[in-house]
PDB file of C-alpha atoms in Angstrom:
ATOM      1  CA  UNK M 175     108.992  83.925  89.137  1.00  0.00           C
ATOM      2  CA  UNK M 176     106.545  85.938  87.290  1.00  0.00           C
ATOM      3  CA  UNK M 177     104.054  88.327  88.907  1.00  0.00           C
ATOM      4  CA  UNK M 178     100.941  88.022  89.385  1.00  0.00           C
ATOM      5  CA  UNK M 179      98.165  88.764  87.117  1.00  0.00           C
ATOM      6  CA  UNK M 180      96.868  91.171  89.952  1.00  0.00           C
ATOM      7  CA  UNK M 181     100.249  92.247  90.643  1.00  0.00           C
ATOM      8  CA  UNK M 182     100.887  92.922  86.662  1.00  0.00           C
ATOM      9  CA  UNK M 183      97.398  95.484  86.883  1.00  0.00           C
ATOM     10  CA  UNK M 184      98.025  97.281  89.756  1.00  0.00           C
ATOM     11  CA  UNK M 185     101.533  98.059  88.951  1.00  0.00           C
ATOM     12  CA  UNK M 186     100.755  99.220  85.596  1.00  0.00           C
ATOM     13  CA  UNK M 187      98.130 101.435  86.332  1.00  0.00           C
ATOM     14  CA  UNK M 188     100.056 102.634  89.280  1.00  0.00           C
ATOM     15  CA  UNK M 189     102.907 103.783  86.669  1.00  0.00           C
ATOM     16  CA  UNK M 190     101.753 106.756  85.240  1.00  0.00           C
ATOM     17  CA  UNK M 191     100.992 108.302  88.290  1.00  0.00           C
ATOM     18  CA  UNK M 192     104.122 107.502  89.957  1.00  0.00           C
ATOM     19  CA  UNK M 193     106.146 109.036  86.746  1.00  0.00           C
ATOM     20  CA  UNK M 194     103.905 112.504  86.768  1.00  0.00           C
ATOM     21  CA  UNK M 195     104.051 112.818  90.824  1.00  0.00           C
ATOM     22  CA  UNK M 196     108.028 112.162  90.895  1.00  0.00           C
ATOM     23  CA  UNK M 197     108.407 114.940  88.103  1.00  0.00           C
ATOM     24  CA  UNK M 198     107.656 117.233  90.641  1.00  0.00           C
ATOM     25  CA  UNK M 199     106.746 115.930  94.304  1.00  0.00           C
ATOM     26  CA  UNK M 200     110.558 116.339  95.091  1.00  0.00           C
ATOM     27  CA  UNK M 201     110.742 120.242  93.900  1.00  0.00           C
ATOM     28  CA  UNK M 202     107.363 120.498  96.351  1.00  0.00           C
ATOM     29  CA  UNK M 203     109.418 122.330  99.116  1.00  0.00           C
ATOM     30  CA  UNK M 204     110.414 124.875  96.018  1.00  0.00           C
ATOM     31  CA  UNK M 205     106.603 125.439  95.125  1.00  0.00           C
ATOM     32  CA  UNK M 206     106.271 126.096  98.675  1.00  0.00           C
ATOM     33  CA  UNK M 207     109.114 128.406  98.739  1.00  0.00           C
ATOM     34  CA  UNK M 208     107.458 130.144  95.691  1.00  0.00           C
ATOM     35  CA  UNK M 209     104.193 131.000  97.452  1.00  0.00           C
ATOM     36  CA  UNK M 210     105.606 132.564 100.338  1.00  0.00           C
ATOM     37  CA  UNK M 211     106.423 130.165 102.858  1.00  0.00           C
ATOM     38  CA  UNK M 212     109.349 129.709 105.225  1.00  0.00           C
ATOM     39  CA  UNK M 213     111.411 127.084 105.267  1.00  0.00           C
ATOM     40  CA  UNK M 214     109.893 126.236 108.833  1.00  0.00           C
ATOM     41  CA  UNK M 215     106.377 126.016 107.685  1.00  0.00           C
ATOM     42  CA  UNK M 216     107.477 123.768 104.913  1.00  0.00           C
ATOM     43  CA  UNK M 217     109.184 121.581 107.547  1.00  0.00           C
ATOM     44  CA  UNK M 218     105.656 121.632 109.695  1.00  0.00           C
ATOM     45  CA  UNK M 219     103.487 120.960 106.760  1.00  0.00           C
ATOM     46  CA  UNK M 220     106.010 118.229 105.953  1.00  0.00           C
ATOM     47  CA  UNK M 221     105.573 116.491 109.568  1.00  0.00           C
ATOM     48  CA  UNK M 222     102.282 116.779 109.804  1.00  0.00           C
ATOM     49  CA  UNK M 223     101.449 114.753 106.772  1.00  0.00           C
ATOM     50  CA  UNK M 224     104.098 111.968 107.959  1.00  0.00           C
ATOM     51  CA  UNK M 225     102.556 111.905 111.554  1.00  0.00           C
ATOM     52  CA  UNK M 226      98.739 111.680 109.824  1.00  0.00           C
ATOM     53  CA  UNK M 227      99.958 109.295 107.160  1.00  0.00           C
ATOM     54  CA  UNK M 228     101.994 107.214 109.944  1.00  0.00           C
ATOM     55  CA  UNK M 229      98.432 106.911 112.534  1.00  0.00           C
ATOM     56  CA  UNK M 230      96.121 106.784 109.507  1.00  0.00           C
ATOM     57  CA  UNK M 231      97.613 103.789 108.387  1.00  0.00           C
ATOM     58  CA  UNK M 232      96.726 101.607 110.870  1.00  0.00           C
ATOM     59  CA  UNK M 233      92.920 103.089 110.583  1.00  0.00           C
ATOM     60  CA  UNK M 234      93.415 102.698 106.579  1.00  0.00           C
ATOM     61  CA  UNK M 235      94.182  98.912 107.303  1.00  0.00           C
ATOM     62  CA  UNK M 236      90.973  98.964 109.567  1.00  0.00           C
ATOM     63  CA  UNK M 237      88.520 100.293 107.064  1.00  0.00           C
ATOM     64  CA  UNK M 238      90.296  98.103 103.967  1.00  0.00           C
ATOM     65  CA  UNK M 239      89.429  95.241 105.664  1.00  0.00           C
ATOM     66  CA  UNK M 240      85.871  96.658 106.194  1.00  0.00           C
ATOM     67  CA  UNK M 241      85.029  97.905 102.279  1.00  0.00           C
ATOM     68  CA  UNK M 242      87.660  95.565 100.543  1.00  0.00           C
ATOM     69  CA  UNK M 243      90.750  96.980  98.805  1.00  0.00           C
ATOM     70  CA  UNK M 244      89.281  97.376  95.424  1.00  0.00           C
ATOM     71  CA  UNK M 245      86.911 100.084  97.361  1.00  0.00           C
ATOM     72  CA  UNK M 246      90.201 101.743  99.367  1.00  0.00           C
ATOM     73  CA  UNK M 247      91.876 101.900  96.095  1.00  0.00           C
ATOM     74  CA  UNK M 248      89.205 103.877  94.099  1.00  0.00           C
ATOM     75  CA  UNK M 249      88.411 105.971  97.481  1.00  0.00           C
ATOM     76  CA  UNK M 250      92.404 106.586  97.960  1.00  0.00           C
ATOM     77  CA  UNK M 251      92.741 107.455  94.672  1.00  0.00           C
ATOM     78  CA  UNK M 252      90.104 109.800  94.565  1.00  0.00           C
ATOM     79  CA  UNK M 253      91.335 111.512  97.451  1.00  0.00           C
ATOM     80  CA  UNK M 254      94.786 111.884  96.296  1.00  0.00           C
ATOM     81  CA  UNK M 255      93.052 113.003  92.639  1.00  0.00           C
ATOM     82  CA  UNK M 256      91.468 115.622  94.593  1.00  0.00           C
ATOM     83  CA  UNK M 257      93.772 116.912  96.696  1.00  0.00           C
ATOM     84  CA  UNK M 258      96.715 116.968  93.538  1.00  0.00           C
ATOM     85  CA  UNK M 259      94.419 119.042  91.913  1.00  0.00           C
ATOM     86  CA  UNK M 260      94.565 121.417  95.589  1.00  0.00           C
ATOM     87  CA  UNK M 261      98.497 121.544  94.521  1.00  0.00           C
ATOM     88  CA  UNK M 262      97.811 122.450  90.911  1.00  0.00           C
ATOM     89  CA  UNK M 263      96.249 125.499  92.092  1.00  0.00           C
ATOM     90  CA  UNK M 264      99.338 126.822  93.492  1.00  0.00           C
ATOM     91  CA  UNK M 265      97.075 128.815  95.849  1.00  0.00           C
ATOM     92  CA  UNK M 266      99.137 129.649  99.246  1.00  0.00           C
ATOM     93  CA  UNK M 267      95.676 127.717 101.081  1.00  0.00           C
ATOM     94  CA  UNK M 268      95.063 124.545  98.867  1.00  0.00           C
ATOM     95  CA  UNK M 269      98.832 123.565  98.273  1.00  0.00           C
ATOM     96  CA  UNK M 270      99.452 122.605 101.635  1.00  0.00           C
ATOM     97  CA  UNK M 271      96.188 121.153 102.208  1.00  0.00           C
ATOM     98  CA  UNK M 272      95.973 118.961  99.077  1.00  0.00           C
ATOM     99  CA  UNK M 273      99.985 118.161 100.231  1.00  0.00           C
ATOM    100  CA  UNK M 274      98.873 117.171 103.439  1.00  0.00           C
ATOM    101  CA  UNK M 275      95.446 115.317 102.069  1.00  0.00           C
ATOM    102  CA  UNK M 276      97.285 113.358  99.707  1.00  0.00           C
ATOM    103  CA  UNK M 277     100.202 111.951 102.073  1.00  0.00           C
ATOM    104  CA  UNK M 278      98.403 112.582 105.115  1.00  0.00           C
ATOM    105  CA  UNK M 279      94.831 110.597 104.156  1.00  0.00           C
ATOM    106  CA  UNK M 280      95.494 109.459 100.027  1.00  0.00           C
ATOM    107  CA  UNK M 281      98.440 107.892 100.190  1.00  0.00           C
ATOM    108  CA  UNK M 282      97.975 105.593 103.466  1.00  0.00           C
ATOM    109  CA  UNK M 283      94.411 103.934 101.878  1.00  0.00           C
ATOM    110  CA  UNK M 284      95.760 103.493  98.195  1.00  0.00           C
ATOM    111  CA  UNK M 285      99.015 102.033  99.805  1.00  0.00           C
ATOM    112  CA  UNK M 286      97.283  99.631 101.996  1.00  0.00           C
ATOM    113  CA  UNK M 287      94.312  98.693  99.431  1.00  0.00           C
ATOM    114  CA  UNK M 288      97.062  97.877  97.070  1.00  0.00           C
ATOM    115  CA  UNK M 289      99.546  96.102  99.189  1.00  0.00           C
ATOM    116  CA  UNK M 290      96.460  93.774 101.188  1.00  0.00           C
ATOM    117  CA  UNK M 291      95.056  92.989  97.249  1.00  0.00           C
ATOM    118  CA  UNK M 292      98.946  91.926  96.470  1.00  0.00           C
ATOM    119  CA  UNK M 293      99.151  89.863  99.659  1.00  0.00           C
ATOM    120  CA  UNK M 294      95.802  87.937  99.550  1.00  0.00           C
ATOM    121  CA  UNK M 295      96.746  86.969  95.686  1.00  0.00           C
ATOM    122  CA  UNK M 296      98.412  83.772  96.098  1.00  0.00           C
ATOM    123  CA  UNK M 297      99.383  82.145  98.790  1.00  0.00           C
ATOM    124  CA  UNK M 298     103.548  81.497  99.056  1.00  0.00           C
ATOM    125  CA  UNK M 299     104.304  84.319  96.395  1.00  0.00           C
ATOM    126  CA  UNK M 300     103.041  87.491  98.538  1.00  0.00           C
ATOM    127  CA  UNK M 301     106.574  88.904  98.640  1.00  0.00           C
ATOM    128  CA  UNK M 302     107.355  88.379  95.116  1.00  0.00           C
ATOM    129  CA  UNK M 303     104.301  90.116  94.330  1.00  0.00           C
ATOM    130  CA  UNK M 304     104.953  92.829  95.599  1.00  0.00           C
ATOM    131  CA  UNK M 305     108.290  93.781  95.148  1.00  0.00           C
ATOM    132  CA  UNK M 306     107.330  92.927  91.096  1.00  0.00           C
ATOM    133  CA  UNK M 307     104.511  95.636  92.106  1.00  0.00           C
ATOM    134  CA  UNK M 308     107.475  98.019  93.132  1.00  0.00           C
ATOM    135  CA  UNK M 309     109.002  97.615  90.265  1.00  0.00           C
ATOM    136  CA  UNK M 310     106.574  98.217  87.685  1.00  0.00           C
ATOM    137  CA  UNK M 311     104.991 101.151  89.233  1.00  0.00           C
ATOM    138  CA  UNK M 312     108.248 102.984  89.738  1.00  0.00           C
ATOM    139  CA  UNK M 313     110.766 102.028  87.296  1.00  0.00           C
ATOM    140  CA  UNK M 314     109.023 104.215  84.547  1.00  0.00           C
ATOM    141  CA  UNK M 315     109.803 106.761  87.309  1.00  0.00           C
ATOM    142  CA  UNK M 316     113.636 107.030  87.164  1.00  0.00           C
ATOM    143  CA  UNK M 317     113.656 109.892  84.955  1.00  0.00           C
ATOM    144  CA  UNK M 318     110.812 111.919  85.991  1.00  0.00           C
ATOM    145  CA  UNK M 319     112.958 114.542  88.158  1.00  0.00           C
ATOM    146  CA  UNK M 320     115.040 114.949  85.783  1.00  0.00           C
ATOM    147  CA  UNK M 321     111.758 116.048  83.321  1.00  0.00           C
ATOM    148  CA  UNK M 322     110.462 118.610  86.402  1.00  0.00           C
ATOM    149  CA  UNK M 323     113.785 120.215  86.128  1.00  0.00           C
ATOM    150  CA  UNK M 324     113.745 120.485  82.694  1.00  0.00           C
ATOM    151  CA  UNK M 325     110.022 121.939  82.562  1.00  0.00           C
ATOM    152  CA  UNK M 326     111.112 123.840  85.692  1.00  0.00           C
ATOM    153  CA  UNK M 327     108.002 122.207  87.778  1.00  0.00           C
ATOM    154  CA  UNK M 328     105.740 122.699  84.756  1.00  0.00           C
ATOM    155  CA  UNK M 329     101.824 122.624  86.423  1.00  0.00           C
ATOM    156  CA  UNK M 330     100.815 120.855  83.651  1.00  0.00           C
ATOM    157  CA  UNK M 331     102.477 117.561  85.368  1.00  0.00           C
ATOM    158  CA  UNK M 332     100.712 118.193  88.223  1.00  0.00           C
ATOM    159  CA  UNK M 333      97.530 117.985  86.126  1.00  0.00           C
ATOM    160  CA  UNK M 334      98.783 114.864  84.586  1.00  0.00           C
ATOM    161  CA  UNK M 335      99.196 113.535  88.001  1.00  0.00           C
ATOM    162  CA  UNK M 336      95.788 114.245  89.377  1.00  0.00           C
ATOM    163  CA  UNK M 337      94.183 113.308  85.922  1.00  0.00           C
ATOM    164  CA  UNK M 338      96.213 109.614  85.698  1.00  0.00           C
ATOM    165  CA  UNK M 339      95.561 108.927  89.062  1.00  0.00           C
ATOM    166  CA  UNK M 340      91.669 108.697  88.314  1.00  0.00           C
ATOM    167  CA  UNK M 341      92.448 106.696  85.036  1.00  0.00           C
ATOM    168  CA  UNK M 342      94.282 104.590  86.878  1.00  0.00           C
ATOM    169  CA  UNK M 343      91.594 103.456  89.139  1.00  0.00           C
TER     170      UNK M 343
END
């Protein structure tokens, strides 16, 4: 069974983002390392954005049903534009924040905007939908890590990151 036409548009544009974030997100807690902070603080700044992200969630579902999911995607992904471009900085002060933003606020409102569009689609194919959505929005992905260790964490894919995520929308 084929995706969905929906399905087919979100994933794609969701790609490119996905690849340029998973070139470095996983070396964040070595940015962090590089600006000064302890391995603690990395741990708290790390909880904190799962605890928002986890509550906001459930208020991200709230206000998606209010403004639509076409309006919590663009809104999500200008947030999480925003606050990548905190993280491109490398500024002790905006890394965290923008880390924290994105995961913490970003992340929970594109996630849901996306995954209620998927689900309203068509009815009996929801689940189809959106593992195809998995799919093609991370399987360009596999070998981004492997390209931030090559670049060693190069900023400029944290640009590419911020500046796909606002094509994408």
């Amino acid at each position: 069974m084929l995706p969905s036409r929906n399905t087919l548009i979100l994933g794609l544009t969701s790609a490119m983002p996905t690849f340029f974030s998973t070139s470095w997100m996983f070396f964040l807690p070595i940015i962090f390392k590089q600006i000064g902070y302890s391995i603690i603080t990395i741990g708290i700044f790390y909880g904190t954005s799962t605890v928002l992200s986890s509550i906001l969630s459930v208020f991200a579902g709230r206000l998606v049903l209010k403004i639509g999911p076409k309006r919590g995607i663009i809104i999500g992904g200008v947030i999480r534009s925003i606050s990548i471009l905190m993280i491109y900085t490398f500024s002790p002060i905006l890394v965290p924040s923008g880390f924290i933003i994105d995961l913490g606020i970003g992340y929970p409102l594109s996630s849901v905007s996306r995954q209620y569009l998927i689900m309203k689609d068509e009815e009996n194919k929801q689940a189809t939908n959106v593992g195809w959505f998995m799919t093609i929005a991370g399987l360009p992905a596999i070998f981004s890590p492997i390209l931030g260790a090559l670049t060693e964490i190069n900023k400029i894919l944290i640009l590419l990151t911020a500046i796909t995520t606002l094509i994408a929308l």
